[in-house]
């Protein structure tokens, strides 16, 4: 049985200033509650632009986005309270320690000191970083930074988590830790939008896939649907190559 | 709480950035000290600067002695009479001044004293004979004037030339007056068989020069320390834009600013926290540099900074200047998209505002056109307020117009920063 939709994107379009070609072109999809939704596409497909519009940080040229029944155009501050975003960039202060970063972002989420301490310890423990809580982020490995980037998005218990390339450039150990945690979040009722070009990884954790290219939706459905429609593909990567005709940039 | 969290975060970031700390605290200190030392002589002027003057005496008469005495009584002049072991000649003096070895030479030609006496005697005899007091013959034809020569190095400052020439002319007037009186008394003494008396012309009229400020402020003038400490302190304070804009743009480029934009709520805590923290840093800078003016400058042989007695006024002025500097830095940080743009524009604009505002040279010696532009620079408002307080020891009310301008500038730049930052949250 399908859970109720929490994101409805309809006819979404965006053209950047000075560009003739739309970054997102008449894109429509629905994200249901408690699913890990894979937003897939080659580099430059429009994934990050779509995510920025979902968060209300980029103006929508046409179309609409409803998140938790609220219109992004009018209610983006309210929506941002309910979502956690781990952007593609390592959005942390390198000179601060892991704990100082979390404490600052926790404060900016409006959490009190005791809640931040409890939540930070809990998440640092879960992601294997508790020993590094007092170490400056600049000294972290790429994988550790990615994990902390994700922790910062989870501090305020978001109902919807949006991840843009969350495992980009990380080691196997960090990747497993992140993916396991995402599956655990799903089972706890958190909805995840997972944007990546790492198809093997997406195949393992996503329950629904939306493949976009050049800003347009080219295919969506669960893995079984996609494989069936592709006519002989054995996995998501083959489906993707068949649809986009493009190599994945690893 | 969000503003306090931002202040704490900024504090941690700055204390972990030794380069930033040096830019904020060490460089301004070095700047203030170097500028005070460099400009010390410029501010002292001729009266306070020791000058070497070549004296070529080809006459060895009373006039030479009088001129020598005048120069010897001046603490700022050191007379040089010899070139090596030989007495100076006019040719040698000309060569030494022309080569720039010495700035000035005074040449007393042979027969100068006798010539002056002859001229005086003729003038007095002619005067007394005209009114029938004496019946002495005198030369009807005027004698040629005695000509002292002063040579100047072309590179010497114009006001030095003027001041030295004035000193020589003043001395000559006194010598002429003495000679005139002596000659008159000689005739009167001969006619009346009475002895000569001493007449002191120097005590007939005196000039009482004083500063138009309170009694306890006499002698406090705009010297290198009084000008440079507040002026360059403000200049350095406006350079807060370097760490402020640098960090702000770095946060934007590194992505931490993106996370803050993703967190719901007003952007005021982010901007307000930064403003508050850097405002405190600017105040600390100003306090440190005033401390240097009070305690370090005297150790370097410079004057001690005089603060006046209106400490509340000084504190409010410091706060207003710090607010204006932080607001300007924040606006540059928010407006420009790359560090290169922000720091280049910021640095050049602060240098221009400082030059126009009277930091490099006092406004009163600027050309008229610059003097008319100067009142539009925030650094000029701050400098005026500091000068009023330090040199004129005025009340806070007297500097209120300058403080209002600075605070208005600060709020205008802060408001513009918040609006620009907010407008860029959704692009």
XYZ file of C-alpha atoms in Angstrom:
677
model
C 0.000 0.000 0.000
C 1.298 3.468 -0.930
C 1.654 6.112 1.796
C 0.173 9.577 1.301
C 2.111 12.028 -0.912
C 4.161 14.625 0.941
C 5.721 16.309 -2.080
C 3.869 17.064 -5.269
C 5.831 18.679 -8.072
C 3.762 19.792 -11.091
C 5.039 21.262 -14.357
C 8.118 22.696 -12.655
C 10.378 24.816 -14.872
C 13.427 26.971 -14.325
C 15.585 28.909 -16.766
C 18.687 30.591 -15.321
C 19.422 34.183 -16.295
C 21.411 34.366 -19.507
C 20.609 30.789 -20.496
C 18.357 29.814 -23.388
C 17.955 26.224 -22.256
C 15.809 25.375 -19.211
C 17.635 23.770 -16.290
C 14.337 22.150 -15.299
C 11.627 21.662 -17.910
C 8.014 20.793 -17.074
C 9.067 18.358 -14.370
C 6.350 16.532 -12.406
C 6.636 13.842 -9.750
C 5.210 12.812 -6.408
C 7.117 11.719 -3.277
C 5.245 9.561 -0.797
C 5.723 9.430 2.925
C 8.320 7.038 4.404
C 9.993 6.242 1.090
C 13.550 6.745 -0.074
C 12.979 8.579 -3.307
C 15.845 8.406 -5.789
C 16.232 11.540 -7.886
C 18.699 10.360 -10.487
C 20.324 11.846 -13.522
C 23.649 12.564 -15.131
C 25.666 15.652 -14.183
C 23.799 18.815 -15.172
C 20.461 16.975 -15.401
C 18.757 19.504 -13.085
C 18.792 17.520 -9.813
C 20.390 20.255 -7.670
C 18.209 22.957 -9.265
C 15.114 20.912 -8.404
C 16.314 20.449 -4.810
C 17.021 24.180 -4.429
C 13.480 24.939 -5.605
C 12.099 22.307 -3.207
C 13.831 24.106 -0.335
C 12.611 27.519 -1.460
C 16.091 28.858 -2.170
C 15.549 29.239 -5.905
C 12.633 31.025 -7.512
C 10.242 28.859 -9.491
C 9.656 30.180 -13.020
C 6.540 28.091 -13.624
C 4.770 25.110 -12.157
C 4.275 24.385 -8.478
C 5.693 22.449 -5.534
C 3.635 21.372 -2.556
C 5.532 20.052 0.463
C 3.470 18.712 3.370
C 0.528 20.398 1.656
C 2.224 23.805 1.763
C 3.075 25.831 -1.341
C 6.823 26.415 -1.531
C 6.288 29.825 -3.107
C 4.339 31.075 -0.106
C 5.403 28.941 2.819
C 9.079 28.168 2.341
C 10.085 29.268 5.910
C 7.522 26.872 7.389
C 8.628 24.109 5.026
C 12.294 24.605 5.915
C 11.456 23.914 9.562
C 10.213 20.442 8.593
C 13.035 19.437 6.308
C 16.712 18.680 6.692
C 19.046 19.243 3.783
C 22.535 17.872 3.305
C 23.818 19.825 0.312
C 26.388 18.527 -2.130
C 28.937 20.970 -0.662
C 30.417 20.243 2.758
C 28.363 22.947 4.442
C 30.413 23.163 7.634
C 32.927 25.528 9.234
C 36.317 23.840 8.745
C 37.993 25.697 11.623
C 35.374 24.608 14.140
C 35.276 21.183 15.747
C 32.522 18.725 14.879
C 30.782 19.488 18.144
C 31.108 23.284 17.726
C 29.608 23.025 14.235
C 26.662 21.027 15.496
C 26.172 23.314 18.478
C 26.070 26.380 16.229
C 23.704 24.873 13.667
C 21.539 23.493 16.473
C 21.239 26.976 17.920
C 20.302 28.336 14.511
C 17.565 25.678 14.309
C 16.330 27.167 17.578
C 17.196 24.157 19.759
C 18.203 24.604 23.389
C 21.656 23.667 24.657
C 20.615 20.430 26.386
C 18.728 19.169 23.314
C 21.675 19.988 21.040
C 24.115 18.155 23.335
C 21.904 15.090 23.568
C 21.122 14.991 19.856
C 24.732 15.710 18.806
C 26.067 12.906 21.003
C 23.416 10.528 19.706
C 24.156 11.269 16.044
C 27.946 11.424 16.441
C 27.743 8.023 18.116
C 25.528 6.617 15.372
C 27.883 7.813 12.645
C 31.045 6.715 14.447
C 32.330 10.232 15.047
C 31.925 10.540 18.808
C 35.688 10.177 19.297
C 36.245 13.034 16.865
C 33.724 15.422 18.404
C 36.473 17.752 19.599
C 38.530 17.664 16.397
C 38.450 20.525 13.887
C 36.600 19.582 10.707
C 39.596 20.661 8.624
C 41.401 17.589 9.960
C 38.602 15.210 8.938
C 38.800 12.809 6.014
C 36.335 13.252 3.134
C 34.128 10.473 4.500
C 34.042 11.940 7.985
C 33.108 15.351 6.589
C 30.245 13.794 4.590
C 28.956 12.028 7.693
C 29.078 15.233 9.714
C 27.388 17.100 6.850
C 24.522 14.634 7.133
C 24.420 14.836 10.943
C 24.011 18.624 10.736
C 20.887 18.094 8.617
C 19.406 15.648 11.143
C 19.832 17.670 14.349
C 16.259 18.982 14.466
C 14.488 15.643 13.690
C 13.274 16.577 10.195
C 10.307 14.706 8.722
C 11.808 14.992 5.271
C 15.501 14.638 4.516
C 16.903 15.880 1.229
C 20.342 14.599 0.317
C 22.302 15.850 -2.655
C 25.109 13.405 -3.516
C 25.508 12.346 0.139
C 28.180 9.741 -0.537
C 30.180 11.637 -3.120
C 33.908 10.961 -2.667
C 33.585 8.884 0.505
C 35.273 5.632 1.511
C 33.443 2.290 1.673
C 33.154 2.415 5.460
C 31.530 5.863 5.498
C 29.252 4.934 2.588
C 27.935 1.855 4.389
C 27.380 3.846 7.542
C 25.418 6.538 5.696
C 23.299 4.106 3.707
C 22.501 1.971 6.778
C 21.426 5.068 8.646
C 19.171 6.169 5.785
C 17.443 2.784 5.827
C 17.001 3.094 9.588
C 15.502 6.574 9.129
C 13.056 5.193 6.581
C 11.896 2.538 9.004
C 11.407 5.307 11.581
C 9.017 7.132 9.251
C 11.338 9.727 7.757
C 11.001 10.411 4.050
C 14.267 10.748 2.134
C 14.938 12.346 -1.230
C 18.175 10.874 -2.400
C 19.825 12.622 -5.321
C 22.835 10.889 -6.778
C 24.541 9.660 -9.876
C 25.729 6.515 -8.034
C 23.195 4.070 -9.428
C 24.386 0.899 -7.726
C 24.002 2.610 -4.386
C 20.611 4.041 -5.307
C 19.448 0.619 -6.390
C 20.238 -0.736 -2.905
C 18.299 1.798 -0.868
C 15.682 3.594 -2.972
C 12.112 2.367 -3.177
C 11.165 4.697 -5.997
C 13.186 6.227 -8.804
C 12.775 9.340 -10.910
C 15.306 9.661 -13.699
C 15.721 13.097 -15.218
C 17.940 14.391 -17.995
C 18.305 17.906 -19.401
C 15.694 19.018 -16.869
C 13.014 16.626 -18.118
C 11.526 13.520 -16.534
C 12.448 10.509 -18.637
C 11.323 7.610 -16.482
C 9.946 6.874 -13.026
C 8.751 3.934 -10.968
C 10.168 1.226 -8.713
C 13.069 -0.933 -9.847
C 10.846 -3.726 -11.114
C 8.835 -1.278 -13.229
C 11.943 0.293 -14.693
C 13.526 -3.061 -15.536
C 10.316 -4.287 -17.108
C 9.934 -1.171 -19.248
C 13.550 -1.199 -20.375
C 13.296 -4.446 -22.274
C 16.139 -6.593 -21.062
C 18.187 -4.367 -18.717
C 19.640 -6.255 -15.782
C 20.144 -3.401 -13.380
C 19.504 0.306 -12.826
C 22.722 1.341 -14.549
C 21.705 -0.394 -17.756
C 18.248 1.181 -17.538
C 19.878 4.571 -17.045
C 22.261 4.145 -19.968
C 19.464 2.997 -22.186
C 17.366 6.041 -21.290
C 19.959 8.786 -21.288
C 22.632 7.352 -23.536
C 25.180 8.913 -21.181
C 28.001 7.452 -19.158
C 27.946 7.957 -15.405
C 30.724 10.177 -14.112
C 32.226 8.382 -11.121
C 20.405 33.154 21.554
C 21.026 32.866 17.810
C 22.940 36.161 17.788
C 25.012 35.032 20.781
C 25.707 31.699 19.054
C 26.912 33.590 15.969
C 29.126 35.848 18.106
C 30.633 32.763 19.775
C 31.183 31.105 16.406
C 32.898 34.236 15.019
C 35.082 34.400 18.125
C 36.181 30.791 17.688
C 36.874 31.295 13.995
C 38.959 34.431 14.579
C 40.980 33.010 17.456
C 41.898 30.053 15.250
C 43.078 32.303 12.434
C 46.528 33.732 13.339
C 46.723 35.600 10.013
C 43.395 37.269 10.661
C 44.458 38.181 14.206
C 47.639 39.767 12.852
C 45.664 41.784 10.289
C 43.283 42.981 12.969
C 45.684 43.747 15.804
C 49.365 43.796 14.813
C 49.204 45.540 11.439
C 47.200 48.525 12.721
C 49.600 48.955 15.636
C 52.566 48.910 13.274
C 50.765 51.343 10.969
C 49.994 53.859 13.704
C 53.522 53.760 15.120
C 55.230 54.031 11.721
C 52.983 56.883 10.568
C 53.573 58.818 13.795
C 57.325 58.417 13.497
C 57.372 59.353 9.805
C 55.142 62.397 10.166
C 56.649 63.669 13.398
C 58.934 66.202 11.685
C 56.231 67.329 9.281
C 53.963 68.206 12.177
C 56.676 69.805 14.299
C 57.453 72.424 11.622
C 60.447 74.738 11.650
C 59.972 75.868 15.246
C 60.506 72.372 16.569
C 62.909 70.998 14.015
C 66.643 71.420 14.422
C 68.200 72.932 11.334
C 71.824 73.385 10.358
C 72.648 76.797 8.891
C 76.009 77.680 7.297
C 77.278 81.093 8.365
C 79.828 82.773 6.115
C 81.164 85.803 7.972
C 83.346 87.925 5.681
C 82.874 91.017 7.822
C 83.519 90.071 11.476
C 81.735 93.216 12.701
C 78.986 94.002 15.206
C 76.314 93.002 12.682
C 77.861 89.535 12.406
C 77.998 89.231 16.175
C 74.358 90.255 16.486
C 73.220 87.770 13.843
C 75.279 85.035 15.426
C 73.759 85.794 18.833
C 70.240 85.635 17.357
C 70.880 82.248 15.803
C 72.616 80.927 18.905
C 69.620 81.889 21.033
C 67.359 79.816 18.806
C 67.268 76.200 20.009
C 66.312 75.007 16.530
C 69.337 76.334 14.676
C 72.842 74.999 14.752
C 75.356 77.322 13.149
C 78.153 75.854 11.038
C 81.028 78.253 10.569
C 83.743 76.015 9.220
C 84.189 73.639 6.339
C 86.581 71.094 7.778
C 89.188 73.133 9.616
C 88.940 76.154 7.317
C 86.503 79.057 7.783
C 83.659 78.866 5.286
C 83.854 80.892 2.114
C 80.906 82.059 0.051
C 81.901 79.676 -2.772
C 82.118 76.680 -0.434
C 78.755 77.521 1.134
C 77.144 77.824 -2.315
C 78.579 74.430 -3.286
C 77.418 72.746 -0.060
C 73.894 74.120 -0.283
C 73.604 73.398 -3.989
C 74.650 69.782 -3.413
C 71.971 69.436 -0.733
C 74.513 68.771 2.044
C 73.069 71.742 3.964
C 69.704 73.421 3.573
C 70.668 77.032 4.156
C 73.595 79.439 4.219
C 73.725 83.061 5.414
C 76.508 85.189 3.911
C 77.536 88.446 5.585
C 79.645 90.341 3.026
C 82.746 92.297 3.916
C 81.936 95.833 5.039
C 78.347 94.995 5.956
C 78.560 96.391 9.480
C 80.307 99.594 8.371
C 77.870 100.008 5.513
C 74.888 99.647 7.870
C 76.398 102.149 10.289
C 77.131 104.643 7.461
C 73.573 104.310 6.155
C 72.107 104.798 9.622
C 74.365 107.773 10.368
C 73.441 109.430 7.086
C 69.718 108.849 7.650
C 69.810 110.251 11.219
C 71.965 113.272 10.305
C 69.698 114.053 7.348
C 66.636 113.815 9.602
C 68.003 116.002 12.386
C 69.490 118.540 9.915
C 66.118 118.769 8.170
C 64.478 119.896 11.443
C 67.445 122.126 12.352
C 68.721 120.167 15.312
C 72.210 119.744 13.845
C 74.281 121.586 11.378
C 76.357 118.760 10.018
C 77.091 117.958 6.450
C 75.966 114.667 5.066
C 76.114 112.840 1.753
C 73.086 113.944 -0.309
C 73.314 110.862 -2.448
C 71.819 107.686 -0.851
C 74.389 104.990 -0.132
C 73.847 101.532 -1.644
C 71.990 99.196 0.768
C 73.893 96.545 2.655
C 73.020 93.176 1.173
C 73.018 90.000 3.257
C 72.608 86.862 1.221
C 70.618 83.762 2.211
C 71.078 80.692 0.065
C 68.481 77.919 0.119
C 68.577 74.366 -1.142
C 65.781 74.224 -3.778
C 64.492 71.055 -2.085
C 63.891 72.787 1.238
C 60.284 73.336 2.288
C 58.820 76.770 1.472
C 57.731 77.433 5.045
C 61.314 76.808 6.276
C 62.584 79.426 3.816
C 59.952 81.891 4.872
C 60.543 81.351 8.565
C 64.334 81.668 8.330
C 64.123 84.787 6.149
C 61.652 86.307 8.610
C 64.002 85.579 11.521
C 66.918 87.310 9.740
C 64.774 90.291 8.731
C 63.416 90.598 12.284
C 66.960 90.635 13.645
C 68.009 93.282 11.072
C 65.095 95.541 12.046
C 66.203 95.319 15.669
C 69.840 96.059 14.742
C 68.718 99.006 12.602
C 66.514 100.332 15.416
C 69.382 100.020 17.897
C 71.767 101.711 15.458
C 69.249 104.468 14.786
C 68.700 105.129 18.492
C 72.443 105.055 19.133
C 73.087 107.591 16.404
C 70.263 109.896 17.618
C 71.575 109.727 21.202
C 75.072 110.523 19.960
C 73.800 113.826 18.481
C 71.587 114.658 21.466
C 74.355 113.809 23.931
C 76.740 116.078 22.076
C 74.226 118.931 22.052
C 73.077 118.595 25.698
C 76.288 117.222 27.282
C 74.287 114.412 28.821
C 75.117 110.726 28.871
C 73.387 108.185 26.699
C 70.681 105.991 28.235
C 69.535 102.454 27.365
C 66.240 102.259 25.515
C 64.811 98.783 25.215
C 62.536 98.593 22.181
C 61.766 94.927 22.712
C 59.510 95.594 25.711
C 57.329 98.246 24.131
C 54.833 95.873 22.639
C 54.513 92.135 23.079
C 52.339 89.513 21.448
C 50.430 87.179 23.725
C 49.609 84.131 21.606
C 47.391 81.470 23.147
C 45.115 78.658 22.030
C 41.400 79.397 22.093
C 40.711 76.474 24.427
C 40.364 75.905 28.163
C 43.148 77.034 30.482
C 44.397 73.507 31.080
C 44.571 72.838 27.313
C 47.271 75.464 26.556
C 50.157 74.165 24.479
C 48.234 71.144 23.167
C 48.611 71.309 19.420
C 47.904 69.061 16.485
C 51.116 67.049 16.504
C 51.976 63.763 14.830
C 50.546 61.684 17.680
C 47.368 63.750 18.108
C 46.668 63.512 14.378
C 47.945 60.064 13.501
C 46.684 57.979 16.407
C 42.969 58.702 15.870
C 43.338 59.062 12.094
C 45.199 55.824 11.395
C 43.290 53.971 14.090
C 40.096 54.754 12.219
C 41.749 53.788 8.941
C 42.725 50.429 10.436
C 39.248 50.023 11.913
C 37.677 50.447 8.477
C 40.043 47.728 7.271
C 37.999 45.328 9.419
C 36.352 44.632 6.081
C 39.322 42.401 5.231
C 38.650 39.659 7.811
C 34.910 40.349 7.799
C 34.379 40.186 4.038
C 37.029 37.486 3.658
C 35.320 35.183 6.165
C 31.843 35.961 4.908
C 32.666 35.159 1.297
C 34.665 32.092 2.351
C 31.614 30.815 4.222
C 29.536 31.415 1.126
C 32.018 29.606 -1.106
C 32.609 26.721 1.315
C 28.890 26.113 1.724
C 28.320 26.833 5.420
C 26.352 29.942 4.429
C 24.134 27.716 2.276
C 23.265 25.634 5.326
C 22.351 28.788 7.224
C 20.109 29.807 4.344
C 18.510 26.360 4.484
C 17.675 26.839 8.144
C 14.331 28.517 8.549
C 13.999 31.907 10.140
C 15.271 35.433 9.801
C 18.746 36.090 8.491
C 19.157 38.799 11.127
C 20.951 36.539 13.661
C 23.607 35.704 11.069
C 24.196 39.321 10.054
C 23.508 40.767 13.508
C 25.902 38.309 15.166
C 28.670 39.120 12.742
C 28.040 42.846 13.139
C 28.108 42.611 16.944
C 31.290 40.556 17.025
C 33.251 42.714 14.601
C 31.960 45.836 16.327
C 33.554 44.544 19.514
C 36.782 43.765 17.616
C 36.855 47.324 16.203
C 36.382 48.761 19.688
C 39.207 46.592 20.947
C 41.410 47.829 18.088
C 40.634 51.466 18.892
C 41.256 50.942 22.610
C 44.576 49.263 21.854
C 45.713 52.030 19.565
C 44.721 54.739 22.009
C 46.734 52.766 24.570
C 49.695 52.900 22.191
C 49.252 56.677 21.918
C 49.224 56.992 25.687
C 51.985 54.606 26.686
C 54.123 53.537 23.693
C 54.560 56.821 21.796
C 56.381 58.582 24.671
C 58.798 55.634 24.819
C 59.625 56.277 21.157
C 60.422 59.925 21.806
C 57.092 61.142 20.495
C 54.453 63.193 22.265
C 51.960 61.457 24.524
C 48.407 61.339 23.207
C 46.223 63.829 25.050
C 42.730 62.433 25.508
C 41.022 65.379 27.111
C 38.682 64.860 30.008
C 35.448 63.853 28.256
C 35.933 60.080 28.427
C 32.240 59.400 27.767
C 32.517 61.429 24.576
C 35.646 59.507 23.523
C 33.892 56.199 24.233
C 30.804 57.205 22.245
C 32.953 58.417 19.361
C 34.911 55.157 19.374
C 31.654 53.199 19.388
C 30.202 55.263 16.523
C 33.361 54.882 14.429
C 33.423 51.125 15.120
C 29.753 50.845 14.115
C 30.338 52.734 10.876
C 33.422 50.648 10.032
C 31.657 47.350 10.754
C 28.569 48.360 8.805
C 30.682 49.318 5.806
C 32.666 46.067 5.998
C 29.485 44.041 6.192
C 27.975 45.784 3.188
C 31.103 45.056 1.126
C 31.020 41.422 2.329
C 27.392 40.923 1.418
C 27.377 42.830 -1.855
C 30.400 41.380 -3.613
C 30.429 37.786 -4.787
C 34.145 37.026 -4.844
C 36.911 37.840 -2.347
C 38.924 39.512 -5.109
C 36.114 41.958 -5.897
C 35.292 42.620 -2.260
C 38.824 43.104 -1.026
C 40.012 45.169 -3.999
C 37.014 47.484 -3.910
C 37.027 47.573 -0.115
C 40.709 48.451 0.183
C 40.671 51.127 -2.507
C 37.464 52.679 -1.230
C 38.790 52.878 2.336
C 42.034 54.483 1.105
C 39.992 57.073 -0.836
C 37.639 57.722 2.102
C 40.675 58.094 4.366
C 42.508 60.460 2.022
C 39.403 62.571 1.483
C 38.554 62.459 5.172
C 41.864 63.948 6.262
C 43.653 60.855 7.520
C 46.729 61.270 5.342
C 46.991 65.038 5.631
C 44.804 67.325 7.721
C 41.830 68.733 5.821
C 42.844 72.379 6.366
C 45.921 71.984 4.164
C 44.007 70.288 1.349
C 43.040 72.176 -1.835
C 39.666 73.892 -1.653
C 37.917 71.321 -3.844
C 39.036 68.482 -1.569
C 37.963 70.434 1.494
C 34.479 70.653 0.023
C 34.360 66.864 -0.557
C 35.892 65.960 2.792
C 32.711 66.358 4.905
C 31.167 63.406 3.046
C 33.680 60.864 4.346
C 32.784 58.913 7.518
C 36.448 59.032 8.463
C 36.248 62.815 8.440
C 33.274 62.719 10.818
C 35.201 60.489 13.194
C 38.391 62.512 12.928
C 36.560 65.769 13.575
C 34.903 64.282 16.647
C 38.224 62.995 18.013
C 39.946 66.353 17.358
C 37.119 68.235 19.084
C 37.422 65.969 22.113
C 41.208 65.659 22.294
C 42.322 69.169 21.346
C 39.358 71.333 22.268
C 38.068 69.251 25.199
C 34.469 69.878 24.193
C 31.298 68.377 25.673
C 29.599 65.326 24.142
C 26.834 67.581 22.815
C 29.401 69.379 20.662
C 30.352 66.168 18.853
C 26.787 64.874 18.612
C 26.298 65.938 14.955
C 29.378 63.906 13.954
C 28.248 60.919 16.043
C 24.748 61.049 14.534
C 26.259 60.942 11.033
C 28.432 57.949 11.923
C 25.572 56.037 13.561
C 23.209 56.804 10.674
C 25.858 55.556 8.255
C 26.220 52.382 10.334
C 22.479 51.693 10.403
C 22.101 52.463 6.704
C 24.878 50.027 5.765
C 23.561 47.384 8.193
C 20.035 47.670 6.818
C 21.341 47.485 3.238
C 23.393 44.407 4.165
C 20.377 42.617 5.650
C 18.218 43.469 2.625
C 20.844 42.306 0.132
C 21.542 39.117 2.098
C 17.834 38.393 2.366
C 17.241 39.054 -1.324
C 19.949 36.555 -2.160
C 18.472 33.846 0.063
C 15.966 33.211 -2.685
C 17.513 33.714 -6.124
